[in-house]
Amino acid sequence: SGSRAKAGKTPIDDTGDALGRLHRVLRGVWREQVRVKSDFARKEADVIAMAASLQLLSTKVGAQRFAKTWLITSKGLTWLTEKDD
């Protein structure tokens, strides 16, 4: 009878403004290389996961090729420029 963590949906905005964090993450990835295992990526892992799920970020650089850095997608750039207006 071991205790098991319950699978469930935990909102990412418990500790702050999710859209503000998303904006900051996308801007950071766009302006400088953010390595997948960097301190920044670890700290913002929940927001990066959300952005990747929304196809705003990716590591994909080819048909079967992936980078070790996060890259902003065209959809991510569109989202970012719309929020900057």
JSON list of C-alpha atoms in Angstrom, two decimals:
[
{"chain": "A", "resi": 1, "resn": "SER", "atom": "CA", "xyz": [0.00, 0.00, 0.00]},
{"chain": "A", "resi": 2, "resn": "GLY", "atom": "CA", "xyz": [2.51, 2.62, -1.20]},
{"chain": "A", "resi": 3, "resn": "SER", "atom": "CA", "xyz": [1.40, 6.15, -1.69]},
{"chain": "A", "resi": 4, "resn": "ARG", "atom": "CA", "xyz": [1.12, 7.15, -5.30]},
{"chain": "A", "resi": 5, "resn": "ALA", "atom": "CA", "xyz": [1.02, 10.62, -6.77]},
{"chain": "A", "resi": 6, "resn": "LYS", "atom": "CA", "xyz": [-2.34, 11.36, -8.30]},
{"chain": "A", "resi": 7, "resn": "ALA", "atom": "CA", "xyz": [-2.31, 12.11, -11.98]},
{"chain": "A", "resi": 8, "resn": "GLY", "atom": "CA", "xyz": [-4.16, 15.26, -12.65]},
{"chain": "A", "resi": 9, "resn": "LYS", "atom": "CA", "xyz": [-4.20, 18.67, -14.19]},
{"chain": "A", "resi": 10, "resn": "THR", "atom": "CA", "xyz": [-2.18, 21.21, -12.27]},
{"chain": "A", "resi": 11, "resn": "PRO", "atom": "CA", "xyz": [-2.58, 24.72, -13.67]},
{"chain": "A", "resi": 12, "resn": "ILE", "atom": "CA", "xyz": [0.75, 26.36, -14.42]},
{"chain": "A", "resi": 13, "resn": "ASP", "atom": "CA", "xyz": [-0.38, 29.80, -13.32]},
{"chain": "A", "resi": 14, "resn": "ASP", "atom": "CA", "xyz": [-0.49, 28.95, -9.61]},
{"chain": "A", "resi": 15, "resn": "THR", "atom": "CA", "xyz": [2.58, 31.09, -8.94]},
{"chain": "A", "resi": 16, "resn": "GLY", "atom": "CA", "xyz": [2.17, 33.87, -11.46]},
{"chain": "A", "resi": 17, "resn": "ASP", "atom": "CA", "xyz": [0.78, 35.16, -14.68]},
{"chain": "A", "resi": 18, "resn": "ALA", "atom": "CA", "xyz": [1.04, 32.32, -17.22]},
{"chain": "A", "resi": 19, "resn": "LEU", "atom": "CA", "xyz": [0.71, 34.58, -20.25]},
{"chain": "A", "resi": 20, "resn": "GLY", "atom": "CA", "xyz": [3.37, 36.93, -18.91]},
{"chain": "A", "resi": 21, "resn": "ARG", "atom": "CA", "xyz": [5.69, 33.99, -18.32]},
{"chain": "A", "resi": 22, "resn": "LEU", "atom": "CA", "xyz": [4.95, 32.63, -21.80]},
{"chain": "A", "resi": 23, "resn": "HIS", "atom": "CA", "xyz": [5.76, 36.01, -23.33]},
{"chain": "A", "resi": 24, "resn": "ARG", "atom": "CA", "xyz": [9.05, 36.19, -21.41]},
{"chain": "A", "resi": 25, "resn": "VAL", "atom": "CA", "xyz": [10.01, 32.63, -22.42]},
{"chain": "A", "resi": 26, "resn": "LEU", "atom": "CA", "xyz": [9.24, 33.18, -26.11]},
{"chain": "A", "resi": 27, "resn": "ARG", "atom": "CA", "xyz": [11.15, 36.47, -26.11]},
{"chain": "A", "resi": 28, "resn": "GLY", "atom": "CA", "xyz": [14.10, 34.80, -24.38]},
{"chain": "A", "resi": 29, "resn": "VAL", "atom": "CA", "xyz": [14.20, 31.93, -26.88]},
{"chain": "A", "resi": 30, "resn": "TRP", "atom": "CA", "xyz": [13.92, 34.34, -29.80]},
{"chain": "A", "resi": 31, "resn": "ARG", "atom": "CA", "xyz": [16.70, 36.65, -28.62]},
{"chain": "A", "resi": 32, "resn": "GLU", "atom": "CA", "xyz": [19.25, 34.12, -27.39]},
{"chain": "A", "resi": 33, "resn": "GLN", "atom": "CA", "xyz": [19.95, 30.43, -27.50]},
{"chain": "A", "resi": 34, "resn": "VAL", "atom": "CA", "xyz": [18.18, 28.57, -24.72]},
{"chain": "A", "resi": 35, "resn": "ARG", "atom": "CA", "xyz": [19.64, 25.12, -24.30]},
{"chain": "A", "resi": 36, "resn": "VAL", "atom": "CA", "xyz": [17.17, 22.35, -23.47]},
{"chain": "A", "resi": 37, "resn": "LYS", "atom": "CA", "xyz": [18.92, 21.57, -20.17]},
{"chain": "A", "resi": 38, "resn": "SER", "atom": "CA", "xyz": [19.79, 25.17, -19.20]},
{"chain": "A", "resi": 39, "resn": "ASP", "atom": "CA", "xyz": [18.91, 26.62, -15.82]},
{"chain": "A", "resi": 40, "resn": "PHE", "atom": "CA", "xyz": [16.40, 28.91, -17.58]},
{"chain": "A", "resi": 41, "resn": "ALA", "atom": "CA", "xyz": [14.72, 25.95, -19.33]},
{"chain": "A", "resi": 42, "resn": "ARG", "atom": "CA", "xyz": [14.56, 23.96, -16.09]},
{"chain": "A", "resi": 43, "resn": "LYS", "atom": "CA", "xyz": [13.08, 26.91, -14.18]},
{"chain": "A", "resi": 44, "resn": "GLU", "atom": "CA", "xyz": [10.48, 27.54, -16.89]},
{"chain": "A", "resi": 45, "resn": "ALA", "atom": "CA", "xyz": [9.90, 23.86, -17.76]},
{"chain": "A", "resi": 46, "resn": "ASP", "atom": "CA", "xyz": [6.11, 24.05, -17.31]},
{"chain": "A", "resi": 47, "resn": "VAL", "atom": "CA", "xyz": [5.77, 27.11, -19.56]},
{"chain": "A", "resi": 48, "resn": "ILE", "atom": "CA", "xyz": [8.15, 25.62, -22.15]},
{"chain": "A", "resi": 49, "resn": "ALA", "atom": "CA", "xyz": [6.10, 22.41, -22.16]},
{"chain": "A", "resi": 50, "resn": "MET", "atom": "CA", "xyz": [2.95, 24.46, -22.72]},
{"chain": "A", "resi": 51, "resn": "ALA", "atom": "CA", "xyz": [4.60, 26.47, -25.52]},
{"chain": "A", "resi": 52, "resn": "ALA", "atom": "CA", "xyz": [5.87, 23.31, -27.21]},
{"chain": "A", "resi": 53, "resn": "SER", "atom": "CA", "xyz": [2.41, 21.74, -26.95]},
{"chain": "A", "resi": 54, "resn": "LEU", "atom": "CA", "xyz": [0.96, 24.84, -28.60]},
{"chain": "A", "resi": 55, "resn": "GLN", "atom": "CA", "xyz": [3.66, 24.62, -31.32]},
{"chain": "A", "resi": 56, "resn": "LEU", "atom": "CA", "xyz": [5.13, 27.98, -30.32]},
{"chain": "A", "resi": 57, "resn": "LEU", "atom": "CA", "xyz": [8.54, 26.42, -29.58]},
{"chain": "A", "resi": 58, "resn": "SER", "atom": "CA", "xyz": [10.33, 23.37, -30.94]},
{"chain": "A", "resi": 59, "resn": "THR", "atom": "CA", "xyz": [13.68, 21.64, -31.04]},
{"chain": "A", "resi": 60, "resn": "LYS", "atom": "CA", "xyz": [13.01, 20.24, -34.51]},
{"chain": "A", "resi": 61, "resn": "VAL", "atom": "CA", "xyz": [15.44, 21.45, -37.19]},
{"chain": "A", "resi": 62, "resn": "GLY", "atom": "CA", "xyz": [14.76, 18.90, -39.93]},
{"chain": "A", "resi": 63, "resn": "ALA", "atom": "CA", "xyz": [12.71, 15.87, -40.91]},
{"chain": "A", "resi": 64, "resn": "GLN", "atom": "CA", "xyz": [14.50, 13.62, -38.41]},
{"chain": "A", "resi": 65, "resn": "ARG", "atom": "CA", "xyz": [16.83, 16.18, -36.78]},
{"chain": "A", "resi": 66, "resn": "PHE", "atom": "CA", "xyz": [16.51, 17.89, -33.43]},
{"chain": "A", "resi": 67, "resn": "ALA", "atom": "CA", "xyz": [18.64, 20.58, -31.77]},
{"chain": "A", "resi": 68, "resn": "LYS", "atom": "CA", "xyz": [19.79, 20.86, -28.18]},
{"chain": "A", "resi": 69, "resn": "THR", "atom": "CA", "xyz": [18.33, 24.35, -28.05]},
{"chain": "A", "resi": 70, "resn": "TRP", "atom": "CA", "xyz": [14.76, 25.60, -28.10]},
{"chain": "A", "resi": 71, "resn": "LEU", "atom": "CA", "xyz": [13.75, 27.44, -31.27]},
{"chain": "A", "resi": 72, "resn": "ILE", "atom": "CA", "xyz": [10.79, 29.75, -31.71]},
{"chain": "A", "resi": 73, "resn": "THR", "atom": "CA", "xyz": [8.45, 28.65, -34.50]},
{"chain": "A", "resi": 74, "resn": "SER", "atom": "CA", "xyz": [6.75, 30.92, -37.02]},
{"chain": "A", "resi": 75, "resn": "LYS", "atom": "CA", "xyz": [3.56, 30.44, -34.99]},
{"chain": "A", "resi": 76, "resn": "GLY", "atom": "CA", "xyz": [5.49, 31.49, -31.88]},
{"chain": "A", "resi": 77, "resn": "LEU", "atom": "CA", "xyz": [6.84, 34.61, -33.59]},
{"chain": "A", "resi": 78, "resn": "THR", "atom": "CA", "xyz": [3.34, 35.52, -34.75]},
{"chain": "A", "resi": 79, "resn": "TRP", "atom": "CA", "xyz": [2.01, 35.10, -31.19]},
{"chain": "A", "resi": 80, "resn": "LEU", "atom": "CA", "xyz": [4.87, 37.20, -29.81]},
{"chain": "A", "resi": 81, "resn": "THR", "atom": "CA", "xyz": [4.47, 40.06, -32.30]},
{"chain": "A", "resi": 82, "resn": "GLU", "atom": "CA", "xyz": [0.69, 40.14, -31.76]},
{"chain": "A", "resi": 83, "resn": "LYS", "atom": "CA", "xyz": [1.22, 40.46, -28.00]},
{"chain": "A", "resi": 84, "resn": "ASP", "atom": "CA", "xyz": [3.84, 43.20, -28.50]},
{"chain": "A", "resi": 85, "resn": "ASP", "atom": "CA", "xyz": [1.43, 45.39, -30.51]}
]
